[in-house]
Short mmCIF file of C-alpha atoms in Angstrom, two decimals:
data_model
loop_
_atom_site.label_atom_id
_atom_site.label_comp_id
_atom_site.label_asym_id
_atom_site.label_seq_id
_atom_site.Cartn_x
_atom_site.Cartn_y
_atom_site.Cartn_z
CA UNK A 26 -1.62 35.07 -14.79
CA UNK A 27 -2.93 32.18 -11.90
CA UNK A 28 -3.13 29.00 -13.14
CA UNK A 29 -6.80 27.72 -12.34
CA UNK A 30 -7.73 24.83 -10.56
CA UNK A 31 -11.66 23.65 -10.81
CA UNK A 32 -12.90 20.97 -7.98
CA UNK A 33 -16.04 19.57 -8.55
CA UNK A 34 -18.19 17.57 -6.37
CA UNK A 35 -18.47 14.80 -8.70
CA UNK A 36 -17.30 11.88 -7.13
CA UNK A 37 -14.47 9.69 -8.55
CA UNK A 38 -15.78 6.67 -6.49
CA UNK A 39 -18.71 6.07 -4.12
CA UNK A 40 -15.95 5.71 -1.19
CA UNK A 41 -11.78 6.16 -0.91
CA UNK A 42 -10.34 3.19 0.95
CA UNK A 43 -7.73 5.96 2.45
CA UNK A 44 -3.80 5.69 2.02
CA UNK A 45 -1.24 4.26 3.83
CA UNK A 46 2.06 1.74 3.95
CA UNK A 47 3.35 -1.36 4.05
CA UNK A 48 3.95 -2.26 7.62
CA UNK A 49 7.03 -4.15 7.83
CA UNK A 50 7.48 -3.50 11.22
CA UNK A 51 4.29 -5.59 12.78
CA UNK A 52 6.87 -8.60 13.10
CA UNK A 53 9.36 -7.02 14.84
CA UNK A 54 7.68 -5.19 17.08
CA UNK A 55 9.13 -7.08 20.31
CA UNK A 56 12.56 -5.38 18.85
CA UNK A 57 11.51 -1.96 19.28
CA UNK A 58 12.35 0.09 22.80
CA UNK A 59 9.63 1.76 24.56
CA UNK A 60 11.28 4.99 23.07
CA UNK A 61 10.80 4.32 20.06
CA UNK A 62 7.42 3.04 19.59
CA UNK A 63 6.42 5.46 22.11
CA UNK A 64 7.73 8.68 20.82
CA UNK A 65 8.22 7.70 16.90
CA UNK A 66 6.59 4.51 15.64
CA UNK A 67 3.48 4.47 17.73
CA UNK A 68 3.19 8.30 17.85
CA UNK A 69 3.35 8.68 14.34
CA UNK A 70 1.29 5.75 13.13
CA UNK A 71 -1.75 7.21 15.53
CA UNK A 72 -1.13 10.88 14.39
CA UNK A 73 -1.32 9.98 10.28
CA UNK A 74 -4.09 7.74 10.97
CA UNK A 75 -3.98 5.62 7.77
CA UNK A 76 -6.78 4.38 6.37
CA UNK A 77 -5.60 1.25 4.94
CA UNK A 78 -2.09 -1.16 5.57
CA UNK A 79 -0.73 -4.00 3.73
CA UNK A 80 1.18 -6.75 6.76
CA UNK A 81 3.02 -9.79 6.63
CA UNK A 82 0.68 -12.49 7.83
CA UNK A 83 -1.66 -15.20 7.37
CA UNK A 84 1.24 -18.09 6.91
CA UNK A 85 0.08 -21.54 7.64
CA UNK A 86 2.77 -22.02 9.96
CA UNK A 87 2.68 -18.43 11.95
CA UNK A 88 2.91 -19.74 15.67
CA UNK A 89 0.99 -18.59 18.21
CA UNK A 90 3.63 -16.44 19.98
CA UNK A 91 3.91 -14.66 16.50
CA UNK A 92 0.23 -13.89 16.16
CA UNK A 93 -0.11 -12.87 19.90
CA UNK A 94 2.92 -10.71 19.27
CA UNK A 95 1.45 -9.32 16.04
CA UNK A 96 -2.14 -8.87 17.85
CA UNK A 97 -0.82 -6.64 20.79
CA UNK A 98 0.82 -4.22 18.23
CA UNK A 99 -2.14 -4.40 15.64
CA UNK A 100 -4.05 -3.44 19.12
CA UNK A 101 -1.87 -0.61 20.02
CA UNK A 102 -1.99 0.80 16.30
CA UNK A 103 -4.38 -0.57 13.50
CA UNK A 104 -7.54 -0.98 16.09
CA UNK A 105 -7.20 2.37 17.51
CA UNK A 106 -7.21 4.39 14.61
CA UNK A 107 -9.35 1.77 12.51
CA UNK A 108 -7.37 1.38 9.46
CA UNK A 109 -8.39 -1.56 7.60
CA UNK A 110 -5.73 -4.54 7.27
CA UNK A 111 -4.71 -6.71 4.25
CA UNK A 112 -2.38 -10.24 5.10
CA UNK A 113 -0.13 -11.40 2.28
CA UNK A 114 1.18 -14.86 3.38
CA UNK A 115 3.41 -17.15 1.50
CA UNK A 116 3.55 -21.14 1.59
CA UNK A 117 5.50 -24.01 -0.13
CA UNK A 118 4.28 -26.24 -3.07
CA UNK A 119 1.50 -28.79 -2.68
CA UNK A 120 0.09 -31.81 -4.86
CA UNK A 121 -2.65 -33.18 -3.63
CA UNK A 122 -6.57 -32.81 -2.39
CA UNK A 123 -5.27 -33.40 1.06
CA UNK A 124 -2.30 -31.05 1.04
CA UNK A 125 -4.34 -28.37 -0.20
CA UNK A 126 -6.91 -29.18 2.08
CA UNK A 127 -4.79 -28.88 5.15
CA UNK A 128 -3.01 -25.62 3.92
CA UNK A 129 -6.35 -24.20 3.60
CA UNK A 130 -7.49 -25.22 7.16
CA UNK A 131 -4.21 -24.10 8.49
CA UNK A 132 -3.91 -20.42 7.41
CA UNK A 133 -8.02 -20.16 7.89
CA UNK A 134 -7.35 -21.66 12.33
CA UNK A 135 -4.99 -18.67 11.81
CA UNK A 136 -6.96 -15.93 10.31
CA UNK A 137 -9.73 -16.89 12.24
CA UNK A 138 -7.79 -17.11 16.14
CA UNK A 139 -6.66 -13.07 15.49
CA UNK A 140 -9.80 -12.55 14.15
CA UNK A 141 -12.43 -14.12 16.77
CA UNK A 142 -10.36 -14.63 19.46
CA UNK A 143 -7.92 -12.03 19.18
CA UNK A 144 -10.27 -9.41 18.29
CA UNK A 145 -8.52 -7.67 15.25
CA UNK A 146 -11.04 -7.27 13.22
CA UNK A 147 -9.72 -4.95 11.29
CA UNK A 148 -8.00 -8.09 8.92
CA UNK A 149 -10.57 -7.69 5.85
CA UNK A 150 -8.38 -8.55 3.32
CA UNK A 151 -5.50 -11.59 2.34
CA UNK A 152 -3.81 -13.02 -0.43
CA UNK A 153 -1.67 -16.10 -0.37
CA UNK A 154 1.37 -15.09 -2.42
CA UNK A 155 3.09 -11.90 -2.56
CA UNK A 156 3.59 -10.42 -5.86
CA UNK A 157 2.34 -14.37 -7.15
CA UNK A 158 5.88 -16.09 -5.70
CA UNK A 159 5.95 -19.66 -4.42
CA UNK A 160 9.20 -21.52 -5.44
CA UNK A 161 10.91 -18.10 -6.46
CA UNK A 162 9.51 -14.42 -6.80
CA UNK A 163 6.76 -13.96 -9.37
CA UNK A 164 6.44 -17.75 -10.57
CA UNK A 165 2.48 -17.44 -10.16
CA UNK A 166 2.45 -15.46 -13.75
CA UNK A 167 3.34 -18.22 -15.62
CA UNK A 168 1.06 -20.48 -13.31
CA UNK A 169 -1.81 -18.42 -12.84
CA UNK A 170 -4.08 -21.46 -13.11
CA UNK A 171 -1.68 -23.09 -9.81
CA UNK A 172 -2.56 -19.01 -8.00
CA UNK A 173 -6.42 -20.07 -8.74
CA UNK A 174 -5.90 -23.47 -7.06
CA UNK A 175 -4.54 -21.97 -3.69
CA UNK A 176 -7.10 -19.21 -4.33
CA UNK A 177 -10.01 -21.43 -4.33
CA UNK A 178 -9.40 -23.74 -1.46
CA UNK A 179 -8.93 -20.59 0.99
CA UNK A 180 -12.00 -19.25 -0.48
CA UNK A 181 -14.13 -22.67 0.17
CA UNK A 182 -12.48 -22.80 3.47
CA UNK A 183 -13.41 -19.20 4.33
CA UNK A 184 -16.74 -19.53 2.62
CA UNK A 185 -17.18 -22.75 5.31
CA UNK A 186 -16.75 -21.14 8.72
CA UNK A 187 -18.34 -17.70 7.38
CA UNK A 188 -14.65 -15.77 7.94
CA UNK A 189 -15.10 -11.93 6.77
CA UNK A 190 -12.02 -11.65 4.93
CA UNK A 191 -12.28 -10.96 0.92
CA UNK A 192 -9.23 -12.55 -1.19
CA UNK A 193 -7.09 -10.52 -3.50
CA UNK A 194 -6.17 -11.47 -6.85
CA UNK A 195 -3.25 -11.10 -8.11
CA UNK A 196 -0.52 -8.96 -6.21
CA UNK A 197 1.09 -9.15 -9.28
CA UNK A 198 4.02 -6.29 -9.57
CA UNK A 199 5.34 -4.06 -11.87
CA UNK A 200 2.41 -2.26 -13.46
CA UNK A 201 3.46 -4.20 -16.93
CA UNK A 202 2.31 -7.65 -15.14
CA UNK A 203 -1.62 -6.04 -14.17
CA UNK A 204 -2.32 -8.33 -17.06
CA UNK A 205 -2.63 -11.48 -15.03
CA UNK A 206 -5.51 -9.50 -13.55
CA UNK A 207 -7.15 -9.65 -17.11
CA UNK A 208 -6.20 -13.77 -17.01
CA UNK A 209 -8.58 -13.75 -13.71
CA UNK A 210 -11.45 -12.19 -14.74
CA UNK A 211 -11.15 -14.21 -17.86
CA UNK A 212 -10.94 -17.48 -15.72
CA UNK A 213 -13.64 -17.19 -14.01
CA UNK A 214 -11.69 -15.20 -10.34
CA UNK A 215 -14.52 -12.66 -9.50
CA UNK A 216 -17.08 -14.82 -8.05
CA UNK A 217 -13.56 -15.79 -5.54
CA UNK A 218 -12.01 -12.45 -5.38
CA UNK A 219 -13.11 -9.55 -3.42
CA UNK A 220 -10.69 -7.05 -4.11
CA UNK A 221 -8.17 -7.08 -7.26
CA UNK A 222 -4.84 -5.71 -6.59
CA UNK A 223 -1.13 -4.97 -7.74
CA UNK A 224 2.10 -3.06 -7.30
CA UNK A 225 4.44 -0.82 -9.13
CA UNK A 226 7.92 0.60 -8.46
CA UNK A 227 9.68 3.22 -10.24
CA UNK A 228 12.65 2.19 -11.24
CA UNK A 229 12.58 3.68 -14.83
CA UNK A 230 12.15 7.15 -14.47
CA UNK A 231 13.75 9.78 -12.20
CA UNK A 232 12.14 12.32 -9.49
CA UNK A 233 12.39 15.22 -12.07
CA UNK A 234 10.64 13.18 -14.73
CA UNK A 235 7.16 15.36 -15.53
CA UNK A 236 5.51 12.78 -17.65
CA UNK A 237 5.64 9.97 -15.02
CA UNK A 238 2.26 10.97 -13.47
CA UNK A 239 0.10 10.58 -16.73
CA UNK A 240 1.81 7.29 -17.23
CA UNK A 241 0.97 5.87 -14.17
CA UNK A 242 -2.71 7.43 -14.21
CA UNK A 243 -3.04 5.80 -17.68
CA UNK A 244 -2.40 2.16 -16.18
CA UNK A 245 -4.92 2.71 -12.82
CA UNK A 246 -7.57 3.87 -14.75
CA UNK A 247 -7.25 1.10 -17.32
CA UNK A 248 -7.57 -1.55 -14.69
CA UNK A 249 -9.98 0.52 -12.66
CA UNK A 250 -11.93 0.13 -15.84
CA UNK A 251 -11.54 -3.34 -16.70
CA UNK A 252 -12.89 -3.98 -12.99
CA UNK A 253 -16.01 -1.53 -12.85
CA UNK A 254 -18.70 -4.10 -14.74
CA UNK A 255 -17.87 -6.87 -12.34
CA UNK A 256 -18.10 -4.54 -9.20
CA UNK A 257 -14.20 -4.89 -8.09
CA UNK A 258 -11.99 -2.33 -6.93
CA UNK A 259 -8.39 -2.22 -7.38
CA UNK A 260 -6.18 -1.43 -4.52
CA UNK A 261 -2.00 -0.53 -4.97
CA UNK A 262 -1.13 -2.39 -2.28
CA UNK A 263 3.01 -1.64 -2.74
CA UNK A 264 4.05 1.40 -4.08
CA UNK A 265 7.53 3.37 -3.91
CA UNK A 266 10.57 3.96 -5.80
CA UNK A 267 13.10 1.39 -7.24
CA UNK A 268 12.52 -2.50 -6.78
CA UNK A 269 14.88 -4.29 -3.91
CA UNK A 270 16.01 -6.87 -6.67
CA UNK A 271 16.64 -4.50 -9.38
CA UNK A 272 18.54 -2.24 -6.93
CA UNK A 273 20.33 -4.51 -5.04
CA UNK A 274 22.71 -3.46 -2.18
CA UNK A 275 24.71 -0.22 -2.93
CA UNK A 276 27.72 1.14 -1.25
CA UNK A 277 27.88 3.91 0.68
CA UNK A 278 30.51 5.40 2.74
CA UNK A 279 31.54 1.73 2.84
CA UNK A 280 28.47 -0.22 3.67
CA UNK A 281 26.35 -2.30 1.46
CA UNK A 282 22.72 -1.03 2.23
CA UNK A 283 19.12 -2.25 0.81
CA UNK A 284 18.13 1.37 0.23
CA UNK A 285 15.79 3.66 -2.10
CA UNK A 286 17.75 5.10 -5.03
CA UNK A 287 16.72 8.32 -4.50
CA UNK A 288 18.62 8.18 -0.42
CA UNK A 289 21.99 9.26 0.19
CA UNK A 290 22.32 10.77 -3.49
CA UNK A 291 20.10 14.33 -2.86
CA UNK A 292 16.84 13.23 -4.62
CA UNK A 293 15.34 12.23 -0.87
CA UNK A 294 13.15 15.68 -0.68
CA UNK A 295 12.56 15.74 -4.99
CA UNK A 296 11.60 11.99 -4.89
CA UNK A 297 8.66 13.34 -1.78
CA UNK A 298 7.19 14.71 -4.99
CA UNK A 299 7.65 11.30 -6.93
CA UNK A 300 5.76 9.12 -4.14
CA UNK A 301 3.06 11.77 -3.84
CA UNK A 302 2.04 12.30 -7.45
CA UNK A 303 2.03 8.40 -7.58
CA UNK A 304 -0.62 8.53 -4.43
CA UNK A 305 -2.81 10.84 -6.32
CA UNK A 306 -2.86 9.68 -9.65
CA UNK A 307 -4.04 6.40 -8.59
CA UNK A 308 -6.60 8.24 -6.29
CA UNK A 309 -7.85 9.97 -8.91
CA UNK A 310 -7.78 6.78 -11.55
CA UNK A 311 -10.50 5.16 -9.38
CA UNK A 312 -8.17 3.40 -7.04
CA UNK A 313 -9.86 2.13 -3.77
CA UNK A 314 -6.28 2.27 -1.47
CA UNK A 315 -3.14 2.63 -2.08
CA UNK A 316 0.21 1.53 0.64
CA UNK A 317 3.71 2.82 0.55
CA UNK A 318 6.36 0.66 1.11
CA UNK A 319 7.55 1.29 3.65
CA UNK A 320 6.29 2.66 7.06
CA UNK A 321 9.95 2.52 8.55
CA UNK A 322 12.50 0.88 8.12
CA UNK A 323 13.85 -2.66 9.76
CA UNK A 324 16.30 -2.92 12.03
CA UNK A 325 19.85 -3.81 10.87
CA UNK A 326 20.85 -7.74 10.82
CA UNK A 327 23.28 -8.76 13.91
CA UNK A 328 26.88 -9.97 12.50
CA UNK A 329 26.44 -8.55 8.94
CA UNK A 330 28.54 -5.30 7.53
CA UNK A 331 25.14 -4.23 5.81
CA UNK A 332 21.94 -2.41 6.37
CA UNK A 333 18.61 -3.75 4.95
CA UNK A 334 15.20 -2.31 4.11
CA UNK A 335 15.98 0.97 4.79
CA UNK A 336 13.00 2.13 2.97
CA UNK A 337 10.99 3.68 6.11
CA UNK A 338 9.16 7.48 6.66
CA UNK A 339 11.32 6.70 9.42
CA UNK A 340 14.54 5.48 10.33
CA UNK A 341 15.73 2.57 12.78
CA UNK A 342 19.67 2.87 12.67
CA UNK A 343 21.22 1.88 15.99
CA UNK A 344 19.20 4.78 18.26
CA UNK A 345 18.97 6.92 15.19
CA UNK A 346 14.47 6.95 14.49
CA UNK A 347 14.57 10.58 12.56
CA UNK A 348 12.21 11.57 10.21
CA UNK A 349 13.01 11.29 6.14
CA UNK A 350 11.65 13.85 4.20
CA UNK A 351 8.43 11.39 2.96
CA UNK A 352 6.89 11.87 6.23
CA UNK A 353 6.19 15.63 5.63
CA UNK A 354 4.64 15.18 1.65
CA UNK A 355 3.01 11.43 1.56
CA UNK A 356 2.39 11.56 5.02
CA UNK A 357 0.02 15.00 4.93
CA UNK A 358 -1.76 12.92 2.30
CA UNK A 359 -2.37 9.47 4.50
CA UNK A 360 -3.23 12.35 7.52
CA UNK A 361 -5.65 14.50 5.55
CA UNK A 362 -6.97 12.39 2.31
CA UNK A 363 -9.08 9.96 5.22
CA UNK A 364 -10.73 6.61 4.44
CA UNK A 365 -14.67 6.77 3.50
CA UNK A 366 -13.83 10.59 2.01
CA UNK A 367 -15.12 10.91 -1.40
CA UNK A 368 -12.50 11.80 -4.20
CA UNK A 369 -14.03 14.78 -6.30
CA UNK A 370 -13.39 15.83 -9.70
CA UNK A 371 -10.74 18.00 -10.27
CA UNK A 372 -9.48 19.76 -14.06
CA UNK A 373 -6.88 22.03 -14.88
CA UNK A 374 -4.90 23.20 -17.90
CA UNK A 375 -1.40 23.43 -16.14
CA UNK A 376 -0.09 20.10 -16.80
CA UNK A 377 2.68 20.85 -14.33
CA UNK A 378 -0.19 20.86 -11.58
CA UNK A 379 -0.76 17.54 -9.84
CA UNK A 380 -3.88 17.31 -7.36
CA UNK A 381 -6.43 15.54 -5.79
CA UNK A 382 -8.76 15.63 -3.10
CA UNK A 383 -11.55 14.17 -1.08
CA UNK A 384 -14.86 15.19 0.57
CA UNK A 385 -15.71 14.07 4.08
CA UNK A 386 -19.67 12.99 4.91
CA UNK A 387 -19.38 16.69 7.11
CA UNK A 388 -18.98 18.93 4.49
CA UNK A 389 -15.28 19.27 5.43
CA UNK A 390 -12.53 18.71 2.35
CA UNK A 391 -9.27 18.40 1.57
CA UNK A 392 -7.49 19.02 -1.54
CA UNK A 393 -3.62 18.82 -2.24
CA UNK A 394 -1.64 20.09 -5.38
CA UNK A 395 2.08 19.25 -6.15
CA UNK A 396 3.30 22.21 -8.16
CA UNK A 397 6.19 20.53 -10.71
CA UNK A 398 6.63 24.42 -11.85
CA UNK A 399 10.15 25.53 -11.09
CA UNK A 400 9.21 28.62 -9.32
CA UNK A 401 6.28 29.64 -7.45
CA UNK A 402 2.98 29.45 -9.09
CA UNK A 403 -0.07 32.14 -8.78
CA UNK A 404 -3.23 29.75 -7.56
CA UNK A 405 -6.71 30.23 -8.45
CA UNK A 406 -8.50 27.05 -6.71
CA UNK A 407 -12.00 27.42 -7.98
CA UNK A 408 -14.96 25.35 -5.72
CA UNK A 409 -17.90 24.11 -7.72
CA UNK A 410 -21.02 23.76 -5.06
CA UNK A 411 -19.29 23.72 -2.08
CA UNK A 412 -19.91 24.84 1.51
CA UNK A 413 -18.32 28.23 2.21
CA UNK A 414 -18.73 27.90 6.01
CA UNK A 415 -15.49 25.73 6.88
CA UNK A 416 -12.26 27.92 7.90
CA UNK A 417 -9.34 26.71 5.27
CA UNK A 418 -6.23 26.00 6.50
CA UNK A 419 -3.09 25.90 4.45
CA UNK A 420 -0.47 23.79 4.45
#
């Protein structure tokens, strides 16, 4: 007997932000050969097309050389395919008026030179703090009113010279610290945030796990909720598998490596499914975006018997730039669930079938299922109103 599948046009959300990664890689783009931006990074980025990208940028103290370096690749990549950008800086501990003052100034000159001058206008989006560190990581959610003070002289700045960019509140990660989003709302952040925002990593539950996806709906939806009456959306701006500082460096074949659990251990293809059902139950909470981390991975250190961030759809070992098995699950998504789609409605009774899907303003669609059955499954993908006149291609 097929399991059935109903897709209705009812829309999740007036307009889907699109998917996409973390792009580590923007600052080391002067590291990369011709080869491989040409035939992998580049290539790739322009044939996915994301719709959205979290960056490193926005620091007070980014130099010009940095932000002309970080323009010409944003130029070559972001502006071409349009995907929308949002900065994360990070800064140092200030006192007074005038230090805050001049931080504000200083990351706004910045914003404002690759905006204006440099033409990407595709920055729409920045936060001061990733995942609300300053001293050390995360010490912003036990000083959330210190996050509003930073928060609120870039916003007066911004407000000042009329620069489009909307601040984020409160990059706050794992899923468990979404509360501080709560604190914002509470403390008067809305009228100074444009976008709320957070992370998650898995680090508690494996690729097999088939309760995972409800879990992770469940907390999206709640703070898609909490968000709706004050006109917010939420965006996932990091999501993936295992946090850096929980993992650590493992060993393997004798070298320490900065790595996803789920590499080098067989789970790389099972874990595809992992990162994809994460994608889509967020979509279909209400989530505006959502970025993987990461796009590919960085380069390994000179001098050091170790191998960091090796997190990437792709990899950057030496002359090695292959393909992981992400690229061919969350990367159909980024390709085919675009930006400025609407998500639709979708119900089922197989709890073992994961999907999601969006409408484009042409009448075109796509829909994607993860099937957590252990064998094939019989299909029966039932469309409620829809136009019969587009040919269906399956993937």
């Amino acid at each position: 007997m097929a399991s059935v599948i109903n897709v209705h046009k009812e829309e999740i959300m007036a307009r889907f932000g699109g998917m996409g990664f973390h792009n580590t890689e923007a600052g080391l783009y002067r590291k990369m050969s011709d080869r491989q931006f040409n035939e992998v990074v580049g290539k790739v980025f322009h044939e996915l097309s994301p719709g959205f990208s979290r960056m490193w940028g926005g620091f007070p103290t980014w130099t010009k050389k940095e932000m002309d370096d970080f323009a010409e690749y944003c130029e070559k990549t972001h502006c071409k395919t349009g995907t929308t950008i949002y900065l994360t800086g990070r800064t140092v501990r200030y006192h007074t008026d005038e230090e805050f003052t001049e931080y504000a100034k200083n990351v706004a000159d910045r914003l404002e030179y690759l905006i204006v001058e440099k033409g990407i206008k595709n920055i729409q989006i920045y936060c001061m703090s990733n995942e609300l560190s300053l001293d050390d990581w995360g010490d912003l959610n036990f000083e959330m009113a210190t996050f509003k003070k930073y928060h609120t002289y870039l916003y007066n700045e911004f407000r000042k010279r009329g620069l489009p960019v909307r601040l984020l509140a409160t990059d706050a990660s794992p899923m468990e610290r979404w509360e501080t989003i709560e604190w914002a709302i509470a403390n008067g952040m809305v009228p100074i945030s444009g976008v709320f925002g957070g992370h998650h990593y898995v680090n508690d539950f494996e690729p097999e796990d088939l309760d995972f996806y409800k879990i992770f709906w469940r907390h999206c939806y709640d703070v898609v909720q909490m968000l709706l009456p004050h006109e917010r959306r939420f965006i996932l701006g990091e999501f993936g598998l295992a946090q850096m500082f929980k993992q650590g460096f493992r060993s393997i074949n004798g070298v320490k490596m900065d790595v996803c659990h789920a590499f080098f251990n067989g789970k790389e293809a099972y874990s595809a499914l992992q990162i994809t059902e994460m994608s889509l139950a967020a979509m279909n909470a209400g989530v505006y975006a959502t970025a993987l981390w990461t796009f590919t991975d960085i380069p390994n250190p000179e001098g050091m018997a170790s191998r960091l961030n090796k997190w990437g759809l792709t990899r950057w070992d030496g002359e090695d730039f292959s393909a992981r098995d992400w690229l061919y699950a969350y990367g159909l998504l980024v390709k085919y669930l675009k930006a400025n789609g609407k998500p639709f409605t979708i119900q089922t009774e197989d709890y073992l079938l994961r999907s999601g899907g969006i409408m484009n303003d042409d009448g075109t669609f796509s829909l994607a299922i993860v099937n957590r059955h252990k064998e094939q499954t019989e299909l029966e993908v039932v469309l409620d109103n829809f136009r019969a006149d587009k040919k269906v291609r399956l993937y």
